[in-house]
mmCIF file of C-alpha atoms in Angstrom:
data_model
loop_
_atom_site.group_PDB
_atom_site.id
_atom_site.type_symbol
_atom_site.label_atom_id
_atom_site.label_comp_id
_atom_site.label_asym_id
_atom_site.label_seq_id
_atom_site.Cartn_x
_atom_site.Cartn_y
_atom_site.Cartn_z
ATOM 1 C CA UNK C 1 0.000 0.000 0.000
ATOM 2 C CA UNK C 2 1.167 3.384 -0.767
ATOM 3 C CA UNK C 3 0.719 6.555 1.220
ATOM 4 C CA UNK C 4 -0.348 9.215 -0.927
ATOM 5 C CA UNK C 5 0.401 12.661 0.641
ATOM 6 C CA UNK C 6 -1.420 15.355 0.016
ATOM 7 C CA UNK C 7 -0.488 18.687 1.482
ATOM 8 C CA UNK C 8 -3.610 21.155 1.772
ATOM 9 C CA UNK C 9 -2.540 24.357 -1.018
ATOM 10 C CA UNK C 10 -4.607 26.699 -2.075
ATOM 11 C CA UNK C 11 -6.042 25.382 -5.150
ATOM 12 C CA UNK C 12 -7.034 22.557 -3.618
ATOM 13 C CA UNK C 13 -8.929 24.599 -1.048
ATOM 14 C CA UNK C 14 -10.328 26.375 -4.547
ATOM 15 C CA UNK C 15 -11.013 23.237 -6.123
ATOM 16 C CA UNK C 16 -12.876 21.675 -2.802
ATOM 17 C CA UNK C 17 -14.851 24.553 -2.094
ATOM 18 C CA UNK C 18 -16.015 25.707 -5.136
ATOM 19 C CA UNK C 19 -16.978 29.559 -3.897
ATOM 20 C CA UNK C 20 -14.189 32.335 -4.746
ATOM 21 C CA UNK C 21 -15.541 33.948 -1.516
ATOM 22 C CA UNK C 22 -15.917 31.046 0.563
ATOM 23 C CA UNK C 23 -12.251 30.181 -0.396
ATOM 24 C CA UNK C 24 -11.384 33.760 1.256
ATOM 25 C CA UNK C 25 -13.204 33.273 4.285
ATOM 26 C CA UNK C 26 -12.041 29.870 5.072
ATOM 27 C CA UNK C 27 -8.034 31.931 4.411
ATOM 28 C CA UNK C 28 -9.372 34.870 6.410
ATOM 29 C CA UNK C 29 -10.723 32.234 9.474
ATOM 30 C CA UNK C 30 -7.385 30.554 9.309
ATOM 31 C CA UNK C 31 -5.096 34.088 10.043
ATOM 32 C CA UNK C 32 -7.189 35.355 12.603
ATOM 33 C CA UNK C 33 -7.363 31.820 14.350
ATOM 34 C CA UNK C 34 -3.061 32.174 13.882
ATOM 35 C CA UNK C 35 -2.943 35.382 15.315
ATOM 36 C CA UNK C 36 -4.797 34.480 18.290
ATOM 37 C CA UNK C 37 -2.451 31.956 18.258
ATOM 38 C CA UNK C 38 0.319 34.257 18.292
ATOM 39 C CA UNK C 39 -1.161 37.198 20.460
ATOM 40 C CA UNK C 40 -1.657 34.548 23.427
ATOM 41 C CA UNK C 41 2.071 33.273 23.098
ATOM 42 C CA UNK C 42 3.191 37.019 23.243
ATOM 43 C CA UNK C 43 0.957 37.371 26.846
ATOM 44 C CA UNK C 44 2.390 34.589 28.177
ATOM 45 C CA UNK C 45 6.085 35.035 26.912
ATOM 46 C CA UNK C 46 5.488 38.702 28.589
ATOM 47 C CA UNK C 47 3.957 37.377 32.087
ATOM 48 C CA UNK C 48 6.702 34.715 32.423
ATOM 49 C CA UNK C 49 10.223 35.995 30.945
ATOM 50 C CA UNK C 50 12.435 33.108 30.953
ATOM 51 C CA UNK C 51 13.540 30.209 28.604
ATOM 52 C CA UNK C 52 11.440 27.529 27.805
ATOM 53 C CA UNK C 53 8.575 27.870 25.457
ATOM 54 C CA UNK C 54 5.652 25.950 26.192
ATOM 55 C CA UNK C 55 7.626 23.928 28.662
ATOM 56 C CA UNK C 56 7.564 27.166 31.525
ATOM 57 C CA UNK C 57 3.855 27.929 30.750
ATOM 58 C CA UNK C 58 2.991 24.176 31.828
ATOM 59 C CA UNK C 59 5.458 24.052 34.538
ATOM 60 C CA UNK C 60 3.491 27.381 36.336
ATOM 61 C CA UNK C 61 0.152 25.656 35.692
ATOM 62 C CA UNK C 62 0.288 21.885 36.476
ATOM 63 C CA UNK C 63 3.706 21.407 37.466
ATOM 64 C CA UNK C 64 7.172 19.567 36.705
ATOM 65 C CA UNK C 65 6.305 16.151 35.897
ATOM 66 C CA UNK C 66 2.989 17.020 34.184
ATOM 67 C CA UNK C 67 5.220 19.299 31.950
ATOM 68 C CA UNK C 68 8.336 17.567 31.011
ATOM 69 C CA UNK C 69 5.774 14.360 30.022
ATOM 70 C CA UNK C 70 3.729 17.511 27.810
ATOM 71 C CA UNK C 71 6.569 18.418 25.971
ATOM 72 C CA UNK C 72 8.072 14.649 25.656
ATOM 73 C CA UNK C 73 5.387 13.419 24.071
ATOM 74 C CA UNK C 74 4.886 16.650 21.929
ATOM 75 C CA UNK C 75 8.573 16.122 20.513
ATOM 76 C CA UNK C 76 8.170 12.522 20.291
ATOM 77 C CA UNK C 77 4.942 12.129 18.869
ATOM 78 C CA UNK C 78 3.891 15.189 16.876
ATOM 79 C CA UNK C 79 7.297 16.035 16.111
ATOM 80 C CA UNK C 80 8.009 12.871 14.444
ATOM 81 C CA UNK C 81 5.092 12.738 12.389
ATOM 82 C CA UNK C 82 5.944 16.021 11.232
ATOM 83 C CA UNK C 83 9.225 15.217 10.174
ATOM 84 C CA UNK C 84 7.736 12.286 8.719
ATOM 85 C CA UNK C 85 5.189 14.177 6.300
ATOM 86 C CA UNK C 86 7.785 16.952 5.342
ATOM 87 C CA UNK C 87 10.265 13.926 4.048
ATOM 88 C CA UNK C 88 7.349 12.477 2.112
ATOM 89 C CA UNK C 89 6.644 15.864 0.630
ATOM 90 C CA UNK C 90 9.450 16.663 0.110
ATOM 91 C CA UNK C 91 10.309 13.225 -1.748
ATOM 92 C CA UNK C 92 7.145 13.574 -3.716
ATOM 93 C CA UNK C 93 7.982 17.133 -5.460
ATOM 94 C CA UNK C 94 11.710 15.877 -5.661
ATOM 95 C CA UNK C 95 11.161 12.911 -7.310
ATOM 96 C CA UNK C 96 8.363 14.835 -9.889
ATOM 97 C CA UNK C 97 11.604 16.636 -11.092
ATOM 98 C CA UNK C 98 13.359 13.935 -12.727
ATOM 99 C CA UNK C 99 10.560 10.926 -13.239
ATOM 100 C CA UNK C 100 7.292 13.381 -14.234
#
């Protein structure tokens, strides 16, 4: 079996929705959800100044353990399959160069 990956671009968005300005809104919903994003990491980077990213924030909330296991898991799971689906993507479009 082959894994076909298929990273989300905007024409496929286009092609999926089908609505020029339903294609814009679903763009539009995706920055303001990223600067939330990014607005809440600038609070908390300014109520607790050190080194750490989200390793400090959980540390003040829940504690050491409950932290460290957070971040762990983060690097070993998610960070993984990220690396994972950038090397097939990056394979893909590599490949298409020479065999397309």
């Amino acid at each position: 079996a082959q894994l076909e990956v298929s990273p989300i671009t905007p024409n496929q968005i286009s092609i999926n929705v089908k609505s020029p300005g339903m294609s814009i809104l679903i763009w539009l919903g995706g920055g303001i959800v990223a600067t939330i994003g990014g607005i809440t990491f600038c609070e908390l980077g300014t109520m607790f100044p050190s080194n750490g990213a989200e390793i400090t924030y959980l540390r003040k909330a829940y504690g050491a353990m409950i932290s460290f296991l957070s971040c762990f898991l983060l690097q070993l799971v998610i960070g993984g399959l990220r690396r994972a689906i950038q090397f097939l993507s990056f394979s893909k479009y590599f490949w298409e160069i020479f065999y397309d």
